[in-house]
Amino acid sequence: MFLLLPFDSLFVNLLGISITVLFTLLLVFIIVPAIFGVSFGIRKVYMKTLLKIFQWATLRIERGAKEKNHPLYKPYVNGIIAKEPTSLEEEIKEIRRSGSGKALDTPEFELSDIFYFCRKGIETIMDDEVTKRFSAEELESWNLLSRTNYNFQYISLRLTVLWGLGVLIRYCFLLPLRIALAFTGISLLVTGTTVVGYLPNGRCKEFLSKHVHLMCYRICVRALTAIITYHDRENRPRNGGICVANHTSPIDVIILASDGYYAMVGQVHGGLMGVIQRAMVKACPHVWFERSEVKDRHLVAKRLTEHVQDKSKLPILIFPEGTCINNTSVMMFKKGSFEIGATVYPVAIKYDPQFGDAFWNSSKYGMVTYLLRMMTSWAIVCSVWYLPPMTRQPEEDAVQFANRVKSAIARQGGLVDLLWDGGLKREKVKDTFKEEQQKLYSKMIVGNHEDRSRS
Amino acid sequence: RAHGAHPTPSPLSFPPTVTSEQIEHLHRRFKQLSRDQLTIRKENFDSIPDLEFNPIRGKIVHAFFDKRNLRQESDGLADEINFEDFLTIMSYFRPIEMNMDEEQLDRFRKEKLKFLFHMYDSDHDGKITLQEYRNVVEELLSGNPHLEKESARSIADGAMMEAASICVGQMGPDQVYEGITFEDFLKMWQGIDIETKMHVRFLNMETIAHCY
């Protein structure tokens, strides 16, 4: 026992020194830049290095598989067939135009109309869109995470060593670092907002609260090693507007809020989330709903409208899909936020799955497991596009407006624009939707029919 | 026709333009639909949620089991189909090839139109009667609860008269138009390039959009 003492103190000393060094590094390279919004560009260099390594690893696997004659499982992300992007109306008009050459203002039922539905039916039989969206996007190159590789077998010593090294780095170096940062970020947020909350209402308080929020979100961004590229920042949301974005994971909030000032909307949670929420609302007015209030759509709409009409309050951040989608498509937007009548600022967020899959499959993983997965990935790389603001036109209703915004977001982010309800993840098809396409089609035929019989 | 435990069939009976990779894809899809059985029945198509939307869902599923489409000698409906039958139906939707000559093109087109004709002609008598036409129109417009049955009927009747005038020309007041035969059907589709539109294309391997 006594013999161990000198080794003990040496060990303790080493530990103490390394922790101090770590924290100094943390402070200098991560926290201080986060406070001032500067960046050293370390993350970008990191990303480029990783990419080169991934490329090498993928080549190695393919070569190894060929040598051993293993079938490589190559999943097709976008489905196996090319679906026409034209709509029902356009296609039917086109077919009729080419066929009978009749004037388009006297259409009636044509024999050829059946063709569109027939083809669509066969397409869905060949390849189904919906169920594919709800599981994590499948990658085509290996990113050294065994959770994403279906071909992972022992291919070569070098590859396995590399993978082992990757595991070591991710779990023993990056993970503690990130947890420390996250801890710092959250505690700063809670204390900072509480302190600011004691100040009297006024310009000073607003200024401080905005910056406290921003600083803490920036620290959290670094805690996840998120490498974000913002496009078109001149379109960022302004006061009195609603910011609308597609939803892939809870991280979306951090990503957007680290580049702008927003008022959050959400349900009141218990536990740590609740503490954070209560602290945040002291510094500036966020909109938190009790669980019982969420069901009452009128109450929700009223509170949001009140917030939006007060021009001194920050723009609201809302995710209208209602649930997390796997970032290959945009599902139906719930119309609530589009009925309020404020200017909508759409934002498209697209993650690059090569570095870490950000999709939260809430039926598979709980929040804590999810966060751990995020923190043990290499990085989160994503792009954010701020689209020009949109307002509801007089002749369109909330649903059409929502769809218009959704298409813009899908187009910009390179995501597939689906008419489906994200809630399908848990429920079955609602019967009301069966009528959608048929209504549209029959409106085309009957509407014109009625016009003709009237004239 | 020996079927082991799902061997991947070779593309013998199909034109060489359907690659073996594409057949593998379809095979995987077939297995998914059949839940790993060797044959598919009508009920298996219920597992495709997107298909619920389609107003002529019934007719499309029916087409898979229609023996006329399956190129079998007998008539009527099959109870279940295997992968080869599945591929036979899919082959009606293969895209046009660049190197087809006139005769091949014509046959190609006729095949596709025959498929559509069978969709209309539900009693397999080789003619689309007024009643069958009405059925199709009603199905296509069935989703609209505000539409009266009478309106759907009158639309169908109007369209049928139009078809008659194209095919037979002016009819006397006592003449009864029996139904659209396949030849008449072909006439009505003249000018519509069905062969360039009635197909489903396979995608090539696409790379994911990169963000940087």
XYZ file of C-alpha atoms in Angstrom:
667
model
C 0.000 0.000 0.000
C 2.660 2.461 0.995
C 4.625 1.559 -2.076
C 1.797 2.807 -4.201
C 1.824 6.298 -2.743
C 4.502 7.864 -4.948
C 2.804 6.376 -8.022
C -0.505 7.566 -6.739
C 0.571 11.174 -6.448
C 2.234 11.014 -9.853
C -0.938 9.688 -11.328
C -3.024 12.300 -9.537
C -0.689 15.036 -10.705
C -0.881 13.892 -14.283
C -4.620 13.735 -14.098
C -4.813 17.208 -12.607
C -2.543 18.671 -15.262
C -4.377 17.068 -18.144
C -7.731 18.269 -16.872
C -6.444 21.808 -16.487
C -4.948 21.744 -19.958
C -8.176 20.381 -21.353
C -10.252 23.063 -19.776
C -7.925 25.840 -20.825
C -8.068 24.570 -24.368
C -11.807 24.375 -24.106
C -12.038 27.893 -22.864
C -9.703 29.437 -25.364
C -10.694 27.571 -28.460
C -14.341 26.979 -27.932
C -16.098 28.976 -25.293
C -14.555 32.372 -25.830
C -15.071 32.334 -29.579
C -18.632 31.198 -28.974
C -19.288 34.206 -26.801
C -18.058 36.593 -29.431
C -19.334 34.690 -32.410
C -15.921 34.135 -33.955
C -14.600 30.891 -35.330
C -11.107 29.523 -35.798
C -12.158 27.182 -38.571
C -10.999 24.138 -36.683
C -14.233 22.313 -37.390
C -13.951 22.785 -41.135
C -10.472 21.322 -41.190
C -11.705 18.443 -39.078
C -14.500 17.822 -41.539
C -12.207 17.750 -44.564
C -9.852 15.299 -42.885
C -12.710 13.025 -41.977
C -13.999 13.019 -45.528
C -10.694 11.855 -46.884
C -10.610 9.047 -44.365
C -14.156 7.980 -45.223
C -13.359 7.835 -48.895
C -10.415 5.638 -48.241
C -12.455 3.355 -45.976
C -15.216 2.959 -48.551
C -12.780 2.091 -51.303
C -11.193 -0.427 -49.045
C -14.506 -2.110 -48.309
C -15.487 -2.278 -51.946
C -12.149 -3.690 -52.929
C -12.246 -6.182 -50.092
C -15.746 -7.266 -50.990
C -14.832 -7.798 -54.622
C -11.840 -9.899 -53.670
C -13.885 -12.118 -51.436
C -16.941 -12.111 -53.677
C -19.254 -10.844 -50.993
C -22.450 -9.259 -52.252
C -22.417 -5.625 -51.248
C -25.725 -4.410 -49.973
C -26.372 -1.148 -51.725
C -29.524 0.506 -50.521
C -31.152 3.018 -52.822
C -31.969 6.165 -50.962
C -34.313 7.810 -53.388
C -36.270 4.757 -54.311
C -35.759 2.623 -57.332
C -37.944 4.446 -59.808
C -38.014 7.968 -61.158
C -41.293 9.575 -60.348
C -42.583 12.361 -62.535
C -42.686 15.668 -60.692
C -45.697 16.980 -62.618
C -49.053 17.352 -60.935
C -52.379 15.720 -61.749
C -53.695 18.753 -63.600
C -50.668 19.259 -65.749
C -50.429 15.671 -66.816
C -54.045 15.268 -67.746
C -54.016 18.535 -69.678
C -50.938 17.417 -71.527
C -52.420 14.101 -72.523
C -55.625 15.675 -73.724
C -53.825 18.366 -75.623
C -51.752 15.856 -77.507
C -54.743 13.643 -78.181
C -57.849 15.347 -79.326
C -56.406 18.774 -79.904
C -59.556 20.228 -78.431
C -59.582 23.598 -76.809
C -58.707 23.317 -73.171
C -61.651 25.268 -71.913
C -64.092 22.586 -72.900
C -62.687 19.547 -71.262
C -64.904 16.770 -70.137
C -64.175 13.216 -69.274
C -61.747 11.705 -71.681
C -60.889 8.080 -72.178
C -57.271 8.909 -71.605
C -57.830 10.267 -68.091
C -57.636 6.802 -66.656
C -54.039 6.620 -67.743
C -52.669 9.017 -65.119
C -54.145 7.122 -62.185
C -53.121 3.832 -63.683
C -49.517 4.845 -63.944
C -49.456 6.345 -60.486
C -50.893 3.132 -59.127
C -48.229 1.015 -60.766
C -45.535 3.357 -59.510
C -46.663 2.965 -55.923
C -46.839 -0.774 -56.310
C -43.281 -0.816 -57.563
C -41.919 1.438 -54.912
C -43.556 2.919 -51.866
C -42.611 6.395 -50.599
C -44.026 6.626 -47.163
C -42.679 3.808 -45.059
C -39.206 4.507 -46.370
C -39.244 8.008 -44.871
C -39.520 6.903 -41.312
C -36.313 4.979 -40.943
C -32.929 6.574 -41.020
C -31.567 7.364 -44.422
C -29.251 4.666 -45.679
C -25.743 5.689 -46.656
C -23.724 4.760 -49.658
C -20.301 5.191 -48.186
C -19.152 4.061 -44.835
C -18.446 6.681 -42.244
C -16.614 4.479 -39.779
C -19.615 4.140 -37.532
C -20.620 0.524 -37.230
C -24.203 1.541 -36.642
C -24.485 2.596 -40.277
C -22.663 -0.172 -41.982
C -24.549 -3.229 -43.077
C -21.486 -4.658 -44.772
C -19.296 -4.444 -41.757
C -17.301 -7.565 -41.525
C -13.653 -8.048 -40.962
C -12.249 -6.804 -44.248
C -8.689 -5.898 -43.447
C -6.544 -5.281 -40.426
C -5.918 -1.671 -41.363
C -9.614 -0.938 -41.634
C -10.449 -2.557 -38.342
C -7.649 -0.699 -36.619
C -8.919 2.532 -38.078
C -12.411 1.787 -36.923
C -11.123 0.903 -33.439
C -9.176 4.139 -33.343
C -12.306 5.955 -34.365
C -14.236 4.401 -31.516
C -11.538 5.371 -29.073
C -11.432 8.956 -30.233
C -15.161 9.330 -30.276
C -15.942 7.803 -26.926
C -12.913 8.726 -24.871
C -11.962 12.114 -26.218
C -14.849 13.702 -28.030
C -17.633 12.502 -25.792
C -16.327 13.877 -22.485
C -15.359 17.093 -24.223
C -18.828 17.480 -25.634
C -20.551 16.629 -22.406
C -18.452 19.236 -20.629
C -19.377 21.819 -23.219
C -23.049 20.947 -23.128
C -23.031 21.206 -19.378
C -21.338 24.600 -19.554
C -23.734 25.811 -22.180
C -26.882 24.778 -20.370
C -25.833 26.044 -16.980
C -24.797 29.366 -18.484
C -28.172 29.593 -20.164
C -30.094 28.925 -16.987
C -28.050 31.227 -14.793
C -27.698 33.917 -17.421
C -31.392 34.144 -18.179
C -32.333 34.081 -14.498
C -29.940 36.950 -13.781
C -31.201 38.955 -16.743
C -34.715 38.296 -15.522
C -34.122 40.449 -12.491
C -33.447 43.520 -14.572
C -36.239 46.016 -15.174
C -37.956 45.739 -18.546
C -36.339 47.853 -21.190
C -33.849 48.002 -24.036
C -30.988 46.872 -21.838
C -32.798 43.758 -20.736
C -33.759 42.847 -24.282
C -30.241 43.314 -25.530
C -28.728 41.233 -22.748
C -31.310 38.460 -23.020
C -30.779 38.144 -26.763
C -27.067 37.827 -26.322
C -27.218 35.423 -23.432
C -29.444 33.134 -25.492
C -27.212 33.437 -28.523
C -24.051 32.727 -26.592
C -25.430 29.612 -25.002
C -26.794 28.243 -28.246
C -23.425 28.786 -29.825
C -21.754 26.809 -27.070
C -24.274 24.014 -27.577
C -23.549 24.040 -31.293
C -19.928 23.442 -30.518
C -20.895 20.787 -28.014
C -22.337 18.805 -30.883
C -19.549 19.759 -33.255
C -22.133 21.085 -35.616
C -20.713 22.551 -38.809
C -23.401 24.740 -40.264
C -23.464 26.681 -43.500
C -25.986 29.485 -43.617
C -27.260 30.684 -46.993
C -29.113 33.875 -47.850
C -28.831 35.388 -44.422
C -30.478 38.569 -45.613
C -33.813 36.744 -45.459
C -33.584 36.059 -41.765
C -36.863 36.354 -39.836
C -37.860 39.713 -38.378
C -40.017 40.703 -35.446
C -43.693 39.962 -35.811
C -43.128 37.072 -38.165
C -43.251 33.320 -37.906
C -40.265 31.215 -38.816
C -41.184 27.857 -40.272
C -38.756 25.015 -40.876
C -38.709 21.298 -41.615
C -38.092 19.103 -38.624
C -35.536 16.344 -38.324
C -34.438 16.440 -34.723
C -34.563 18.569 -31.593
C -31.167 19.924 -32.644
C -32.916 22.002 -35.306
C -33.819 24.478 -32.592
C -30.206 24.938 -31.553
C -29.068 25.270 -35.142
C -31.503 28.016 -35.993
C -31.363 29.834 -32.694
C -27.598 30.171 -32.829
C -27.897 32.416 -35.845
C -30.806 34.633 -34.944
C -33.124 35.682 -32.162
C -36.294 33.684 -31.769
C -39.130 33.182 -29.371
C -39.725 29.506 -28.797
C -43.042 27.756 -28.805
C -43.648 24.476 -27.118
C -45.143 22.348 -24.453
C -44.071 22.677 -20.855
C -41.943 19.703 -19.844
C -40.830 18.461 -16.490
C -37.299 17.797 -15.348
C -34.289 19.503 -16.833
C -36.207 20.793 -19.861
C -38.712 22.396 -17.507
C -35.987 24.142 -15.569
C -34.507 25.510 -18.780
C -37.894 26.634 -20.026
C -38.775 28.452 -16.835
C -35.434 30.216 -16.791
C -35.671 31.250 -20.433
C -39.072 32.785 -20.075
C -37.825 35.085 -17.315
C -35.491 36.859 -19.679
C -37.757 37.227 -22.716
C -41.296 36.204 -23.627
C -41.371 32.662 -25.023
C -44.662 30.894 -25.561
C -44.980 27.788 -23.444
C -48.199 25.823 -23.311
C -49.454 23.510 -20.627
C -50.297 20.039 -21.851
C -54.013 20.677 -21.478
C -53.834 23.909 -23.428
C -52.162 22.265 -26.403
C -55.349 20.454 -27.342
C -57.313 23.681 -27.466
C -56.561 24.964 -30.932
C -58.305 28.288 -30.451
C -56.314 29.087 -27.352
C -53.079 28.231 -29.097
C -53.996 30.355 -32.091
C -55.006 33.251 -29.850
C -51.780 33.294 -27.912
C -49.673 33.025 -31.029
C -51.612 35.837 -32.683
C -51.116 38.060 -29.650
C -47.423 37.394 -29.673
C -47.072 38.038 -33.361
C -48.968 41.315 -33.278
C -46.641 42.796 -30.700
C -43.825 44.069 -32.865
C -41.397 44.290 -30.005
C -41.470 40.547 -29.515
C -39.150 38.204 -31.345
C -40.254 36.026 -34.287
C -41.742 32.683 -33.359
C -40.015 29.473 -34.338
C -42.376 26.676 -35.344
C -41.988 23.233 -36.893
C -45.288 22.561 -38.609
C -44.671 18.928 -39.506
C -45.372 18.033 -35.927
C -42.860 15.218 -35.771
C -39.319 14.358 -36.795
C -38.903 13.180 -40.371
C -35.770 11.509 -41.630
C -34.600 14.503 -43.659
C -35.129 13.072 -47.110
C -38.529 14.633 -47.541
C -40.959 17.173 -46.180
C -44.308 15.926 -44.978
C -47.590 17.697 -44.588
C -47.516 20.945 -42.701
C -50.209 21.365 -40.075
C -52.216 24.397 -40.965
C -52.466 26.027 -37.531
C -49.517 28.343 -37.831
C -50.588 29.421 -41.309
C -53.990 30.645 -40.201
C -52.619 33.379 -37.981
C -52.004 35.777 -40.807
C -48.462 36.819 -40.050
C -45.571 36.901 -42.491
C -44.019 33.485 -42.779
C -40.266 33.117 -43.115
C -39.536 29.615 -44.429
C -36.254 27.947 -43.611
C -34.916 24.719 -45.113
C -32.539 22.568 -43.097
C -30.692 19.720 -44.744
C -28.313 17.469 -42.847
C -25.437 15.653 -44.434
C -25.766 12.123 -43.077
C -22.159 11.233 -43.767
C -20.925 12.571 -40.501
C -23.721 11.605 -38.216
C -27.364 10.884 -38.736
C -29.340 13.551 -36.954
C -32.761 11.988 -37.405
C -34.567 11.232 -34.157
C -36.646 8.126 -34.482
C -38.653 8.739 -31.332
C -40.266 5.332 -31.419
C -36.868 3.688 -31.376
C -34.726 5.896 -29.142
C -35.449 8.001 -26.107
C -34.101 11.528 -25.786
C -31.056 10.601 -23.716
C -30.038 7.727 -25.985
C -30.497 10.038 -28.919
C -28.280 12.724 -27.448
C -25.619 10.174 -26.654
C -25.701 8.951 -30.234
C -25.335 12.509 -31.429
C -22.416 13.167 -29.164
C -20.607 10.031 -30.235
C -20.933 10.748 -33.937
C -18.175 12.501 -35.770
C -19.999 15.738 -36.332
C -23.284 17.171 -37.460
C -22.976 18.860 -40.804
C -25.886 20.742 -42.210
C -26.965 23.562 -44.461
C -29.552 26.157 -43.642
C -31.272 28.182 -46.327
C -33.276 31.252 -45.407
C -36.010 31.628 -47.998
C -37.685 34.942 -48.870
C -40.746 35.748 -46.737
C -44.201 34.629 -47.845
C -47.655 35.885 -47.000
C -51.029 34.311 -47.525
C -52.673 35.436 -50.737
C -56.343 36.444 -50.573
C -57.577 33.600 -52.757
C -55.834 30.760 -50.995
C -56.838 29.098 -47.753
C -54.534 28.046 -44.919
C -53.946 24.562 -46.298
C -52.946 25.816 -49.730
C -50.679 28.394 -48.187
C -49.081 25.723 -46.017
C -48.507 23.564 -49.074
C -46.971 26.434 -50.973
C -44.503 27.082 -48.177
C -43.775 23.395 -47.902
C -42.957 23.109 -51.603
C -40.597 26.042 -51.399
C -38.769 24.465 -48.492
C -38.619 21.063 -50.154
C -37.326 22.502 -53.396
C -34.591 24.512 -51.727
C -33.375 21.723 -49.501
C -33.455 19.115 -52.228
C -36.028 17.157 -50.267
C -38.975 15.288 -51.686
C -42.266 17.126 -51.287
C -44.788 14.646 -49.948
C -48.450 15.195 -49.401
C -48.435 12.746 -46.543
C -49.092 13.479 -42.947
C -46.078 12.975 -40.706
C -48.482 11.574 -38.151
C -48.700 8.465 -40.273
C -45.689 7.260 -38.439
C -48.111 6.263 -35.752
C -51.590 6.273 -37.232
C -53.104 4.714 -40.300
C -54.324 6.573 -43.306
C -57.109 9.012 -42.544
C -60.128 8.429 -44.677
C -60.519 12.102 -45.511
C -57.344 12.007 -47.522
C -58.729 9.412 -49.864
C -60.842 12.137 -51.319
C -58.044 14.588 -52.009
C -56.969 13.438 -55.421
C -60.431 12.408 -56.422
C -61.839 15.758 -55.399
C -59.235 17.555 -57.417
C -59.929 15.405 -60.441
C -63.680 15.638 -60.162
C -63.445 19.369 -59.654
C -61.666 19.544 -62.962
C -64.315 17.553 -64.766
C -67.508 18.520 -63.003
C -66.607 22.140 -62.587
C -66.133 22.510 -66.289
C -69.193 20.420 -66.984
C -71.285 22.744 -64.895
C -69.865 25.785 -66.619
C -70.819 24.362 -69.954
C -74.318 23.433 -68.971
C -74.819 26.896 -67.586
C -73.777 28.689 -70.765
C -41.005 -23.288 -63.607
C -39.202 -24.697 -60.600
C -39.223 -22.403 -57.624
C -36.722 -23.025 -54.904
C -36.361 -20.736 -51.944
C -36.723 -17.559 -54.011
C -34.017 -17.996 -56.587
C -33.407 -14.861 -58.607
C -34.950 -15.621 -62.000
C -32.935 -14.935 -65.089
C -34.215 -12.387 -67.585
C -34.845 -14.979 -70.271
C -38.382 -14.344 -71.299
C -38.060 -10.597 -71.140
C -36.485 -8.197 -73.543
C -32.804 -7.717 -72.761
C -33.308 -4.082 -71.856
C -34.554 -4.934 -68.379
C -31.304 -5.467 -66.567
C -30.765 -8.167 -64.006
C -30.193 -5.496 -61.395
C -33.648 -4.079 -62.019
C -35.156 -7.518 -61.828
C -33.414 -7.994 -58.518
C -35.041 -4.822 -57.243
C -38.455 -5.946 -58.358
C -37.802 -9.304 -56.805
C -37.043 -7.675 -53.489
C -40.217 -5.632 -53.804
C -42.191 -8.773 -54.641
C -40.843 -10.481 -51.543
C -41.784 -7.481 -49.453
C -45.328 -7.494 -50.811
C -45.772 -11.241 -50.553
C -44.248 -11.336 -47.080
C -41.714 -13.872 -48.245
C -44.254 -16.192 -49.804
C -43.932 -17.428 -53.370
C -47.187 -15.904 -54.573
C -49.182 -12.739 -54.106
C -52.892 -12.497 -53.579
C -55.165 -9.504 -53.845
C -54.984 -8.884 -50.101
C -51.220 -8.321 -50.293
C -51.808 -5.061 -52.128
C -53.541 -3.688 -49.049
C -50.172 -3.137 -47.439
C -49.342 -0.239 -49.766
C -50.672 2.933 -48.131
C -50.125 5.168 -51.182
C -52.423 2.957 -53.193
C -55.373 3.847 -50.960
C -55.462 7.266 -52.564
C -55.898 5.990 -56.017
C -59.550 6.045 -57.140
C -59.128 3.133 -59.522
C -57.241 1.076 -57.017
C -59.598 -1.838 -57.467
C -59.107 -1.920 -61.214
C -55.340 -1.719 -60.958
C -55.103 -4.604 -58.521
C -57.585 -6.508 -60.645
C -55.320 -6.003 -63.645
C -52.575 -7.975 -61.966
C -54.780 -11.037 -61.750
C -56.465 -10.673 -65.124
C -55.482 -13.707 -67.148
C -55.644 -11.731 -70.362
C -52.821 -9.544 -69.093
C -50.887 -12.523 -67.876
C -50.839 -13.855 -71.426
C -52.391 -17.091 -70.400
C -54.631 -19.072 -72.706
C -57.601 -19.287 -70.387
C -59.846 -16.461 -69.416
C -60.989 -15.040 -66.130
C -59.109 -14.186 -62.973
C -56.196 -15.887 -61.316
C -56.287 -16.299 -57.547
C -52.652 -15.685 -57.028
C -49.638 -14.739 -59.089
C -45.978 -15.578 -58.805
C -42.964 -13.431 -59.549
C -42.921 -14.216 -63.245
C -46.517 -13.049 -63.560
C -45.624 -9.937 -61.575
C -42.851 -9.185 -64.034
C -45.197 -9.805 -66.951
C -47.516 -7.085 -65.710
C -44.613 -4.750 -65.012
C -43.367 -5.258 -68.543
C -46.384 -3.338 -69.837
C -44.775 -0.301 -68.260
C -41.298 -0.608 -69.568
C -39.962 2.503 -71.252
C -39.484 2.861 -74.945
C -36.119 1.898 -76.385
C -34.218 3.980 -78.856
C -33.531 1.216 -81.323
C -37.065 0.055 -81.977
C -38.261 -0.079 -85.557
C -41.751 0.812 -86.803
C -43.214 -2.633 -86.363
C -41.823 -3.079 -82.874
C -43.068 0.356 -81.881
C -46.515 -0.429 -83.144
C -46.645 -3.696 -81.247
C -45.276 -1.969 -78.145
C -48.023 0.621 -78.327
C -50.765 -1.913 -78.943
C -49.675 -3.929 -75.945
C -49.913 -0.967 -73.628
C -53.263 0.073 -75.008
C -54.547 -3.464 -74.648
C -53.680 -3.275 -70.972
C -55.762 -0.128 -70.589
C -58.545 -1.628 -72.654
C -58.768 -4.586 -70.317
C -59.141 -2.158 -67.441
C -62.296 -0.773 -68.940
C -63.666 -4.041 -70.259
C -64.434 -5.781 -66.976
C -66.645 -8.582 -68.299
C -64.009 -9.737 -70.773
C -66.286 -9.663 -73.792
C -63.968 -7.568 -75.940
C -66.208 -4.499 -75.917
C -66.513 -1.539 -73.609
C -70.230 -1.083 -73.108
C -71.955 1.985 -71.776
C -72.349 0.365 -68.376
C -68.668 -0.462 -68.130
C -67.785 3.070 -69.161
C -70.094 4.450 -66.507
C -68.403 2.226 -63.941
C -64.999 3.665 -64.692
C -66.192 7.263 -64.593
C -68.037 6.699 -61.351
C -64.978 5.143 -59.785
C -62.756 7.981 -60.892
C -65.183 10.536 -59.507
C -66.221 8.489 -56.498
C -64.147 10.427 -54.024
C -66.218 13.523 -54.289
C -69.119 13.276 -51.839
C -70.827 16.301 -53.329
C -71.119 14.733 -56.711
C -74.524 13.250 -57.461
C -74.622 9.876 -59.049
C -76.690 11.409 -61.814
C -73.981 13.883 -62.735
C -71.386 11.145 -62.982
C -73.777 9.179 -65.128
C -74.480 12.043 -67.469
C -70.794 12.761 -67.856
C -70.204 9.160 -68.783
C -73.085 9.175 -71.236
C -71.802 12.316 -72.879
C -68.353 10.851 -73.234
C -69.741 7.649 -74.654
C -71.679 9.510 -77.314
C -68.539 11.373 -78.191
C -66.713 8.079 -78.525
C -69.468 6.724 -80.729
C -69.270 9.702 -83.028
C -65.556 9.240 -83.458
C -65.815 5.562 -84.165
C -68.990 5.108 -86.118
C -69.741 8.571 -87.397
C -73.297 9.799 -87.567
C -75.782 7.248 -86.276
C -79.406 7.002 -87.092
C -81.975 7.528 -84.307
C -82.667 3.818 -84.035
C -79.091 2.656 -84.093
C -77.696 1.399 -80.864
C -74.037 1.686 -80.245
C -73.008 -1.625 -78.785
C -69.712 -0.774 -77.366
C -66.170 0.272 -78.064
C -64.143 -2.520 -79.589
C -60.417 -2.630 -79.396
C -60.054 -1.219 -82.906
C -62.259 1.727 -81.988
C -60.302 2.133 -78.806
C -57.104 2.369 -80.831
C -58.682 5.045 -82.968
C -59.494 7.160 -79.974
C -55.934 7.097 -78.737
C -54.555 8.201 -82.042
C -52.181 11.070 -81.640
C -51.573 10.431 -77.962
C -48.056 9.170 -77.518
C -48.932 6.589 -74.952
C -45.719 4.694 -75.513
C -43.643 7.603 -74.322
C -45.790 8.276 -71.287
C -46.959 4.945 -70.015
C -43.797 3.769 -68.416
C -41.962 3.668 -65.159
C -38.277 4.387 -65.303
C -35.631 2.982 -63.035
C -33.309 5.446 -61.375
C -29.573 5.270 -61.641
C -27.496 5.362 -58.510
C -27.709 8.893 -57.259
C -25.342 10.581 -54.916
C -26.647 12.370 -51.905
C -26.611 16.154 -52.146
C -23.611 17.421 -50.313
C -23.898 20.445 -48.095
C -20.503 21.989 -48.394
